[in-house]
């Protein structure tokens, strides 16, 4: 379960990085990453 969530988290980070590289909105990128990391931590707990 933890391994699956880590793989999912890595996939999210890669997708966010690619989309942010296109948009170059670093602030939006950081906010989205924080929100998704918080959601992942809730799922793991």
mmCIF file of N, CA and C in Angstrom:
data_model
loop_
_atom_site.group_PDB
_atom_site.id
_atom_site.type_symbol
_atom_site.label_atom_id
_atom_site.label_comp_id
_atom_site.label_asym_id
_atom_site.label_seq_id
_atom_site.Cartn_x
_atom_site.Cartn_y
_atom_site.Cartn_z
ATOM 1 N N UNK A 1 0.837 -1.207 0.000
ATOM 2 C CA UNK A 1 0.000 0.000 0.000
ATOM 3 C C UNK A 1 0.869 1.252 0.000
ATOM 4 N N UNK A 2 1.877 1.255 0.848
ATOM 5 C CA UNK A 2 2.774 2.419 0.907
ATOM 6 C C UNK A 2 3.542 2.556 -0.400
ATOM 7 N N UNK A 3 3.959 1.414 -0.969
ATOM 8 C CA UNK A 3 4.715 1.456 -2.225
ATOM 9 C C UNK A 3 3.851 2.034 -3.338
ATOM 10 N N UNK A 4 2.595 1.624 -3.390
ATOM 11 C CA UNK A 4 1.696 2.146 -4.419
ATOM 12 C C UNK A 4 1.499 3.646 -4.266
ATOM 13 N N UNK A 5 1.356 4.096 -3.038
ATOM 14 C CA UNK A 5 1.156 5.531 -2.815
ATOM 15 C C UNK A 5 2.411 6.309 -3.183
ATOM 16 N N UNK A 6 3.586 5.742 -2.926
ATOM 17 C CA UNK A 6 4.831 6.418 -3.301
ATOM 18 C C UNK A 6 4.965 6.510 -4.819
ATOM 19 N N UNK A 7 4.628 5.430 -5.508
ATOM 20 C CA UNK A 7 4.670 5.453 -6.976
ATOM 21 C C UNK A 7 3.697 6.494 -7.510
ATOM 22 N N UNK A 8 2.503 6.546 -6.920
ATOM 23 C CA UNK A 8 1.499 7.529 -7.331
ATOM 24 C C UNK A 8 2.006 8.942 -7.084
ATOM 25 N N UNK A 9 2.663 9.151 -5.941
ATOM 26 C CA UNK A 9 3.200 10.465 -5.588
ATOM 27 C C UNK A 9 4.277 10.878 -6.587
ATOM 28 N N UNK A 10 5.170 9.957 -6.942
ATOM 29 C CA UNK A 10 6.229 10.261 -7.910
ATOM 30 C C UNK A 10 5.615 10.618 -9.257
ATOM 31 N N UNK A 11 4.589 9.874 -9.671
ATOM 32 C CA UNK A 11 3.914 10.162 -10.935
ATOM 33 C C UNK A 11 3.304 11.562 -10.922
ATOM 34 N N UNK A 12 2.696 11.934 -9.795
ATOM 35 C CA UNK A 12 2.110 13.271 -9.662
ATOM 36 C C UNK A 12 3.193 14.338 -9.761
ATOM 37 N N UNK A 13 4.307 14.130 -9.076
ATOM 38 C CA UNK A 13 5.389 15.119 -9.097
ATOM 39 C C UNK A 13 5.928 15.299 -10.510
ATOM 40 N N UNK A 14 6.087 14.205 -11.242
ATOM 41 C CA UNK A 14 6.584 14.294 -12.617
ATOM 42 C C UNK A 14 5.592 15.048 -13.496
ATOM 43 N N UNK A 15 4.315 14.738 -13.363
ATOM 44 C CA UNK A 15 3.308 15.408 -14.193
ATOM 45 C C UNK A 15 3.227 16.893 -13.858
ATOM 46 N N UNK A 16 3.312 17.228 -12.574
ATOM 47 C CA UNK A 16 3.289 18.642 -12.181
ATOM 48 C C UNK A 16 4.521 19.355 -12.726
ATOM 49 N N UNK A 17 5.659 18.699 -12.648
ATOM 50 C CA UNK A 17 6.899 19.312 -13.131
ATOM 51 C C UNK A 17 6.814 19.584 -14.626
ATOM 52 N N UNK A 18 6.294 18.640 -15.385
ATOM 53 C CA UNK A 18 6.182 18.826 -16.830
ATOM 54 C C UNK A 18 5.199 19.941 -17.165
ATOM 55 N N UNK A 19 4.077 19.982 -16.477
ATOM 56 C CA UNK A 19 3.081 21.023 -16.757
ATOM 57 C C UNK A 19 3.596 22.389 -16.318
ATOM 58 N N UNK A 20 4.340 22.435 -15.221
ATOM 59 C CA UNK A 20 4.859 23.722 -14.750
ATOM 60 C C UNK A 20 5.980 24.204 -15.666
ATOM 61 N N UNK A 21 6.719 23.275 -16.260
ATOM 62 C CA UNK A 21 7.770 23.669 -17.191
ATOM 63 C C UNK A 21 7.151 24.329 -18.419
ATOM 64 N N UNK A 22 5.959 23.889 -18.782
ATOM 65 C CA UNK A 22 5.267 24.508 -19.916
ATOM 66 C C UNK A 22 4.713 25.878 -19.527
ATOM 67 N N UNK A 23 4.106 25.965 -18.355
ATOM 68 C CA UNK A 23 3.448 27.205 -17.939
ATOM 69 C C UNK A 23 4.406 28.185 -17.279
ATOM 70 N N UNK A 24 5.445 27.654 -16.639
ATOM 71 C CA UNK A 24 6.438 28.467 -15.928
ATOM 72 C C UNK A 24 5.791 29.315 -14.836
ATOM 73 N N UNK A 25 4.793 28.741 -14.175
ATOM 74 C CA UNK A 25 4.176 29.393 -13.016
ATOM 75 C C UNK A 25 4.682 28.688 -11.765
ATOM 76 N N UNK A 26 5.790 29.177 -11.246
ATOM 77 C CA UNK A 26 6.442 28.487 -10.133
ATOM 78 C C UNK A 26 5.582 28.550 -8.876
ATOM 79 N N UNK A 27 4.929 29.675 -8.637
ATOM 80 C CA UNK A 27 4.097 29.806 -7.437
ATOM 81 C C UNK A 27 2.925 28.825 -7.481
ATOM 82 N N UNK A 28 2.260 28.748 -8.622
ATOM 83 C CA UNK A 28 1.146 27.809 -8.764
ATOM 84 C C UNK A 28 1.642 26.374 -8.612
ATOM 85 N N UNK A 29 2.822 26.115 -9.153
ATOM 86 C CA UNK A 29 3.412 24.780 -9.057
ATOM 87 C C UNK A 29 3.641 24.388 -7.601
ATOM 88 N N UNK A 30 4.189 25.309 -6.812
ATOM 89 C CA UNK A 30 4.455 25.025 -5.401
ATOM 90 C C UNK A 30 3.150 24.798 -4.636
ATOM 91 N N UNK A 31 2.146 25.619 -4.900
ATOM 92 C CA UNK A 31 0.864 25.476 -4.201
ATOM 93 C C UNK A 31 0.204 24.141 -4.547
ATOM 94 N N UNK A 32 0.216 23.789 -5.822
ATOM 95 C CA UNK A 32 -0.393 22.523 -6.230
ATOM 96 C C UNK A 32 0.349 21.346 -5.609
ATOM 97 N N UNK A 33 1.671 21.430 -5.567
ATOM 98 C CA UNK A 33 2.455 20.338 -5.004
ATOM 99 C C UNK A 33 2.166 20.187 -3.513
ATOM 100 N N UNK A 34 2.061 21.296 -2.801
ATOM 101 C CA UNK A 34 1.762 21.220 -1.372
ATOM 102 C C UNK A 34 0.386 20.610 -1.136
ATOM 103 N N UNK A 35 -0.601 21.012 -1.930
ATOM 104 C CA UNK A 35 -1.951 20.465 -1.772
ATOM 105 C C UNK A 35 -1.956 18.960 -2.021
ATOM 106 N N UNK A 36 -1.283 18.532 -3.080
ATOM 107 C CA UNK A 36 -1.308 17.115 -3.420
ATOM 108 C C UNK A 36 -0.513 16.290 -2.421
ATOM 109 N N UNK A 37 0.577 16.854 -1.899
ATOM 110 C CA UNK A 37 1.335 16.136 -0.874
ATOM 111 C C UNK A 37 0.497 15.981 0.391
ATOM 112 N N UNK A 38 -0.242 17.010 0.754
ATOM 113 C CA UNK A 38 -1.110 16.916 1.927
ATOM 114 C C UNK A 38 -2.184 15.854 1.707
ATOM 115 N N UNK A 39 -2.742 15.810 0.506
ATOM 116 C CA UNK A 39 -3.754 14.797 0.205
ATOM 117 C C UNK A 39 -3.152 13.398 0.284
ATOM 118 N N UNK A 40 -1.936 13.234 -0.223
ATOM 119 C CA UNK A 40 -1.274 11.935 -0.172
ATOM 120 C C UNK A 40 -1.028 11.507 1.268
ATOM 121 N N UNK A 41 -0.597 12.437 2.110
ATOM 122 C CA UNK A 41 -0.347 12.099 3.513
ATOM 123 C C UNK A 41 -1.640 11.685 4.208
ATOM 124 N N UNK A 42 -2.746 12.323 3.862
ATOM 125 C CA UNK A 42 -4.035 11.942 4.438
ATOM 126 C C UNK A 42 -4.402 10.525 4.014
ATOM 127 N N UNK A 43 -4.141 10.201 2.753
ATOM 128 C CA UNK A 43 -4.467 8.862 2.245
ATOM 129 C C UNK A 43 -3.600 7.814 2.949
ATOM 130 N N UNK A 44 -2.319 8.117 3.144
ATOM 131 C CA UNK A 44 -1.410 7.158 3.784
ATOM 132 C C UNK A 44 -1.817 6.920 5.234
ATOM 133 N N UNK A 45 -2.189 7.989 5.934
ATOM 134 C CA UNK A 45 -2.603 7.834 7.330
ATOM 135 C C UNK A 45 -3.934 7.095 7.371
#
